[in-house]
Amino acid sequence: MEQVNDDTFAAARKVIAVHINYPSRAAQRGRTPAQPSYFLKPSSSLSLTGTAVERPAGCELLGFEGEIALVMGKAARRVELEDAWGHVAAVTASNDLGVYDLRYADKGSNLRSKGGDGFTPVGPALIPADAVDPAKLRIRTWHNGDLVQDDTTEDLLFPFARLVADLSQLLTLEEGDIILTGTPAGASVAGPGDVLEVEVTTADGGLSTGRLTTTVKEGTTAFADFGARPKADDLQREEAYGSREAAGLPAAGSGLTPELKAKLESVCTATLSSQLRKRGLNNVSIDGLTATRPDRKVVGLARTLRYVPNREDLFKTHGGGFNAQKRAIDSVNEGEILVMEARGEKGTGTIGDILALRAQVRGAAAIITDGGVRDFSAVAAMELPTYYSNPHPAVLGRRHIPWDTDITIACGGTTVQPGDIIVADSDGILVIPPAIAEEVANDSIAQEREEVFIAEMVEQGHSVDGLYPLNAQWRAKYEQWEAGKAND
């Protein structure tokens, strides 16, 4: 097979990259685009296998993204889908490198963050396009010898022919132009001394580009004062590494420590509700729902999903494939509670047995929906508690479009934000703002301790007058009782 060389780069007048194209990456990012979107990389960013790439001085987050590159064989302008693949000469491996420290500087164009010299290694060999099925290619990436990306083109959001046809509607793709077709999940960050390798093969392994190898080195020339300077924050670290955990950051909502969770599990929602009311919070209960497991006490962090009313044209673009509902289910983490806004609509199901099982396997603490549940017998038999309005046999699309995730929603008459603490028992479901959760838990424990004393006094025949709640006289007696218990 022909090797990528300097002549390949001389013919590349444009390098065009796709933002999100693999379902695994869309799930990781928490968004699935309805249409492809693109950015340009300068041809000066191209480099050959075996070339070192410099992480610019002062930058922390050099991200790598293994990708399949298309090399155009002939000009394409306003081509149809069925003709588009015929304009591609070859496929090869590429690495879409970039520094997240400079993403802020160009408002989405990625020019400085992804346009640096050597930031687009390509090669080493070209696989002829007419020798492969574009839907049966495999891409793998290794970081210091560890396999970190491994995916196929079987279920791309936007197949390669669509990318070519789509781009050609507005601009001429010229012979030699290179299209980077997106990266799967697993992209992360590399540092000085790290070795990155990317390989593209046919699904059966019969044809291969060979491994595209790039070594990272540390830059030594500082940025000038007159331009954008590198800066990184936890959001960029999370996006660069792919998750907060991978970036070494505390989990979102990590205020729910094991100690706080144990405190909240030790008190009933009735007590928590009274403590919230003392703080002026009266509208923090999710009302009108039934539990499949009313015997279970549930405490967890909220993840959110919103459904909007079905509109047939919008369902075509948002309802199918790896939609917001499936992304939410497939990204819920251990101990989290998926809360769904279904507008109280009871005329269809919002969750069924397969997706509920997936949430259970992922370790979700519960599912809460103010809509219906289908496959009800199977869902009700699961260990995972589900809170719902009613059973209903109809599929989601009858009344809903799964629209977006991890936003502020309304469920059962109250507002729920991602990271809120949810506590549910046989009395109901409460939403507790994380900032006051520790204080509420401690005061609830103290309140229930007082109520143990009050119950004992009532059982001994005392009137509740002055006892419930405690007046000064009874409080003094309670404090003596409490001291005695502490000395036992």
Short mmCIF file of N, CA and C in Angstrom, two decimals, residues 227-306:
data_model
loop_
_atom_site.label_atom_id
_atom_site.label_comp_id
_atom_site.label_asym_id
_atom_site.label_seq_id
_atom_site.Cartn_x
_atom_site.Cartn_y
_atom_site.Cartn_z
N GLY A 227 -0.80 37.83 23.35
CA GLY A 227 -1.84 36.92 22.87
C GLY A 227 -2.49 36.15 24.00
N ALA A 228 -3.38 35.24 23.63
CA ALA A 228 -4.05 34.40 24.63
C ALA A 228 -3.02 33.52 25.32
N ARG A 229 -3.13 33.42 26.62
CA ARG A 229 -2.23 32.58 27.41
C ARG A 229 -2.97 31.32 27.84
N PRO A 230 -2.25 30.21 28.00
CA PRO A 230 -2.92 28.97 28.42
C PRO A 230 -3.57 29.13 29.79
N LYS A 231 -4.74 28.54 29.94
CA LYS A 231 -5.37 28.45 31.26
C LYS A 231 -6.27 27.22 31.26
N ALA A 232 -6.29 26.53 32.36
CA ALA A 232 -7.08 25.31 32.49
C ALA A 232 -7.92 25.38 33.75
N ASP A 233 -9.12 24.81 33.69
CA ASP A 233 -9.96 24.71 34.87
C ASP A 233 -10.50 23.28 34.93
N ASP A 234 -11.29 23.01 35.97
CA ASP A 234 -11.76 21.63 36.17
C ASP A 234 -12.70 21.18 35.05
N LEU A 235 -13.45 22.11 34.45
CA LEU A 235 -14.31 21.72 33.33
C LEU A 235 -13.48 21.23 32.15
N GLN A 236 -12.41 21.96 31.83
CA GLN A 236 -11.55 21.54 30.72
C GLN A 236 -10.83 20.25 31.06
N ARG A 237 -10.44 20.08 32.31
CA ARG A 237 -9.79 18.83 32.71
C ARG A 237 -10.75 17.65 32.54
N GLU A 238 -11.99 17.83 32.97
CA GLU A 238 -12.98 16.76 32.83
C GLU A 238 -13.19 16.41 31.36
N GLU A 239 -13.32 17.42 30.48
CA GLU A 239 -13.55 17.15 29.07
C GLU A 239 -12.32 16.54 28.42
N ALA A 240 -11.14 16.99 28.81
CA ALA A 240 -9.91 16.47 28.20
C ALA A 240 -9.70 15.00 28.55
N TYR A 241 -9.90 14.65 29.82
CA TYR A 241 -9.68 13.27 30.27
C TYR A 241 -10.88 12.36 30.00
N GLY A 242 -12.04 12.94 29.77
CA GLY A 242 -13.23 12.15 29.47
C GLY A 242 -14.16 11.97 30.64
N SER A 243 -13.69 12.21 31.87
CA SER A 243 -14.55 12.12 33.05
C SER A 243 -13.84 12.78 34.21
N ARG A 244 -14.60 13.13 35.23
CA ARG A 244 -14.00 13.72 36.42
C ARG A 244 -13.09 12.71 37.13
N GLU A 245 -13.52 11.47 37.16
CA GLU A 245 -12.72 10.44 37.82
C GLU A 245 -11.37 10.28 37.14
N ALA A 246 -11.39 10.21 35.78
CA ALA A 246 -10.13 10.04 35.05
C ALA A 246 -9.21 11.23 35.24
N ALA A 247 -9.80 12.41 35.43
CA ALA A 247 -9.00 13.62 35.64
C ALA A 247 -8.52 13.77 37.07
N GLY A 248 -8.92 12.84 37.94
CA GLY A 248 -8.51 12.91 39.34
C GLY A 248 -9.28 13.94 40.13
N LEU A 249 -10.48 14.30 39.63
CA LEU A 249 -11.31 15.29 40.31
C LEU A 249 -12.35 14.60 41.17
N PRO A 250 -12.80 15.24 42.23
CA PRO A 250 -13.89 14.65 43.02
C PRO A 250 -15.14 14.53 42.18
N ALA A 251 -15.93 13.51 42.42
CA ALA A 251 -17.16 13.30 41.67
C ALA A 251 -18.09 14.48 41.85
N ALA A 252 -18.84 14.79 40.77
CA ALA A 252 -19.82 15.85 40.87
C ALA A 252 -20.80 15.51 41.99
N GLY A 253 -21.10 16.52 42.80
CA GLY A 253 -21.99 16.26 43.91
C GLY A 253 -21.36 15.41 44.98
N SER A 254 -20.03 15.42 45.08
CA SER A 254 -19.37 14.54 46.05
C SER A 254 -19.63 14.97 47.48
N GLY A 255 -20.44 16.02 47.66
CA GLY A 255 -20.85 16.40 49.00
C GLY A 255 -21.65 15.31 49.69
N LEU A 256 -22.19 14.34 48.92
CA LEU A 256 -22.89 13.21 49.53
C LEU A 256 -21.84 12.16 49.91
N THR A 257 -21.18 12.43 51.02
CA THR A 257 -20.17 11.50 51.51
C THR A 257 -20.84 10.26 52.09
N PRO A 258 -20.10 9.18 52.26
CA PRO A 258 -20.70 8.00 52.91
C PRO A 258 -21.27 8.33 54.29
N GLU A 259 -20.61 9.25 55.01
CA GLU A 259 -21.09 9.61 56.34
C GLU A 259 -22.42 10.35 56.26
N LEU A 260 -22.52 11.30 55.33
CA LEU A 260 -23.77 12.04 55.18
C LEU A 260 -24.88 11.12 54.69
N LYS A 261 -24.56 10.24 53.76
CA LYS A 261 -25.56 9.29 53.26
C LYS A 261 -26.10 8.44 54.40
N ALA A 262 -25.21 7.97 55.28
CA ALA A 262 -25.65 7.15 56.41
C ALA A 262 -26.55 7.94 57.34
N LYS A 263 -26.24 9.21 57.57
CA LYS A 263 -27.09 10.05 58.41
C LYS A 263 -28.49 10.19 57.80
N LEU A 264 -28.55 10.46 56.51
CA LEU A 264 -29.84 10.64 55.85
C LEU A 264 -30.64 9.34 55.83
N GLU A 265 -29.97 8.23 55.72
CA GLU A 265 -30.65 6.94 55.74
C GLU A 265 -31.20 6.61 57.12
N SER A 266 -30.64 7.24 58.16
CA SER A 266 -31.04 6.90 59.52
C SER A 266 -32.30 7.64 59.98
N VAL A 267 -32.75 8.63 59.21
CA VAL A 267 -33.93 9.41 59.61
C VAL A 267 -35.01 9.29 58.54
N CYS A 268 -36.24 9.53 58.93
CA CYS A 268 -37.34 9.38 57.99
C CYS A 268 -37.59 10.70 57.25
N THR A 269 -38.26 10.58 56.10
CA THR A 269 -38.52 11.78 55.30
C THR A 269 -39.45 12.74 56.04
N ALA A 270 -40.31 12.23 56.92
CA ALA A 270 -41.18 13.12 57.68
C ALA A 270 -40.36 14.08 58.53
N THR A 271 -39.31 13.56 59.15
CA THR A 271 -38.43 14.42 59.95
C THR A 271 -37.66 15.39 59.07
N LEU A 272 -37.13 14.89 57.99
CA LEU A 272 -36.40 15.76 57.06
C LEU A 272 -37.30 16.86 56.54
N SER A 273 -38.55 16.51 56.25
CA SER A 273 -39.50 17.50 55.73
C SER A 273 -39.73 18.62 56.74
N SER A 274 -39.85 18.27 58.01
CA SER A 274 -40.08 19.30 59.02
C SER A 274 -38.87 20.21 59.17
N GLN A 275 -37.67 19.63 59.04
CA GLN A 275 -36.46 20.45 59.13
C GLN A 275 -36.33 21.37 57.90
N LEU A 276 -36.69 20.87 56.75
CA LEU A 276 -36.67 21.72 55.56
C LEU A 276 -37.69 22.85 55.67
N ARG A 277 -38.85 22.53 56.24
CA ARG A 277 -39.87 23.55 56.41
C ARG A 277 -39.39 24.65 57.36
N LYS A 278 -38.65 24.28 58.41
CA LYS A 278 -38.10 25.28 59.32
C LYS A 278 -37.17 26.25 58.60
N ARG A 279 -36.62 25.81 57.49
CA ARG A 279 -35.71 26.64 56.72
C ARG A 279 -36.41 27.31 55.55
N GLY A 280 -37.72 27.29 55.57
CA GLY A 280 -38.50 27.97 54.54
C GLY A 280 -38.68 27.20 53.25
N LEU A 281 -38.32 25.91 53.24
CA LEU A 281 -38.43 25.10 52.04
C LEU A 281 -39.66 24.20 52.14
N ASN A 282 -40.74 24.64 51.52
CA ASN A 282 -42.00 23.90 51.57
C ASN A 282 -42.28 23.12 50.28
N ASN A 283 -41.61 23.49 49.20
CA ASN A 283 -41.90 22.89 47.89
C ASN A 283 -40.74 22.03 47.42
N VAL A 284 -40.43 21.03 48.22
CA VAL A 284 -39.28 20.17 47.92
C VAL A 284 -39.67 18.69 47.92
N SER A 285 -40.94 18.40 47.75
CA SER A 285 -41.36 17.00 47.68
C SER A 285 -41.85 16.68 46.28
N ILE A 286 -41.47 15.49 45.80
CA ILE A 286 -41.98 14.98 44.52
C ILE A 286 -43.24 14.20 44.84
N ASP A 287 -44.37 14.70 44.39
CA ASP A 287 -45.67 14.19 44.86
C ASP A 287 -46.37 13.32 43.82
N GLY A 288 -47.28 12.49 44.32
CA GLY A 288 -48.21 11.75 43.48
C GLY A 288 -47.67 10.48 42.87
N LEU A 289 -46.53 9.98 43.34
CA LEU A 289 -45.94 8.80 42.73
C LEU A 289 -46.06 7.58 43.63
N THR A 290 -45.98 6.42 43.01
CA THR A 290 -46.03 5.14 43.72
C THR A 290 -44.68 4.45 43.54
N ALA A 291 -44.27 3.69 44.56
CA ALA A 291 -42.98 3.01 44.51
C ALA A 291 -43.15 1.53 44.23
N THR A 292 -42.26 0.98 43.40
CA THR A 292 -42.26 -0.47 43.20
C THR A 292 -41.68 -1.18 44.41
N ARG A 293 -40.85 -0.48 45.19
CA ARG A 293 -40.25 -1.06 46.38
C ARG A 293 -40.46 -0.12 47.56
N PRO A 294 -41.70 -0.03 48.07
CA PRO A 294 -41.97 0.91 49.17
C PRO A 294 -41.24 0.56 50.46
N ASP A 295 -40.71 -0.67 50.52
CA ASP A 295 -39.97 -1.09 51.71
C ASP A 295 -38.55 -0.54 51.74
N ARG A 296 -38.10 0.06 50.65
CA ARG A 296 -36.71 0.48 50.54
C ARG A 296 -36.54 1.96 50.89
N LYS A 297 -35.46 2.27 51.60
CA LYS A 297 -35.04 3.65 51.82
C LYS A 297 -33.98 3.97 50.78
N VAL A 298 -34.16 5.09 50.08
CA VAL A 298 -33.26 5.44 48.98
C VAL A 298 -32.66 6.81 49.24
N VAL A 299 -31.35 6.91 49.12
CA VAL A 299 -30.64 8.19 49.19
C VAL A 299 -29.64 8.22 48.05
N GLY A 300 -29.66 9.28 47.26
CA GLY A 300 -28.72 9.37 46.14
C GLY A 300 -28.72 10.75 45.53
N LEU A 301 -27.82 10.93 44.56
CA LEU A 301 -27.69 12.19 43.85
C LEU A 301 -28.52 12.16 42.58
N ALA A 302 -29.16 13.27 42.29
CA ALA A 302 -30.04 13.35 41.13
C ALA A 302 -29.27 13.50 39.83
N ARG A 303 -29.65 12.70 38.85
CA ARG A 303 -29.36 12.96 37.44
C ARG A 303 -30.70 13.24 36.79
N THR A 304 -30.75 14.07 35.78
CA THR A 304 -32.05 14.50 35.27
C THR A 304 -32.19 14.23 33.77
N LEU A 305 -33.45 14.03 33.36
CA LEU A 305 -33.82 13.79 31.97
C LEU A 305 -35.16 14.46 31.72
N ARG A 306 -35.25 15.19 30.62
CA ARG A 306 -36.50 15.91 30.31
C ARG A 306 -37.10 15.38 29.01
#
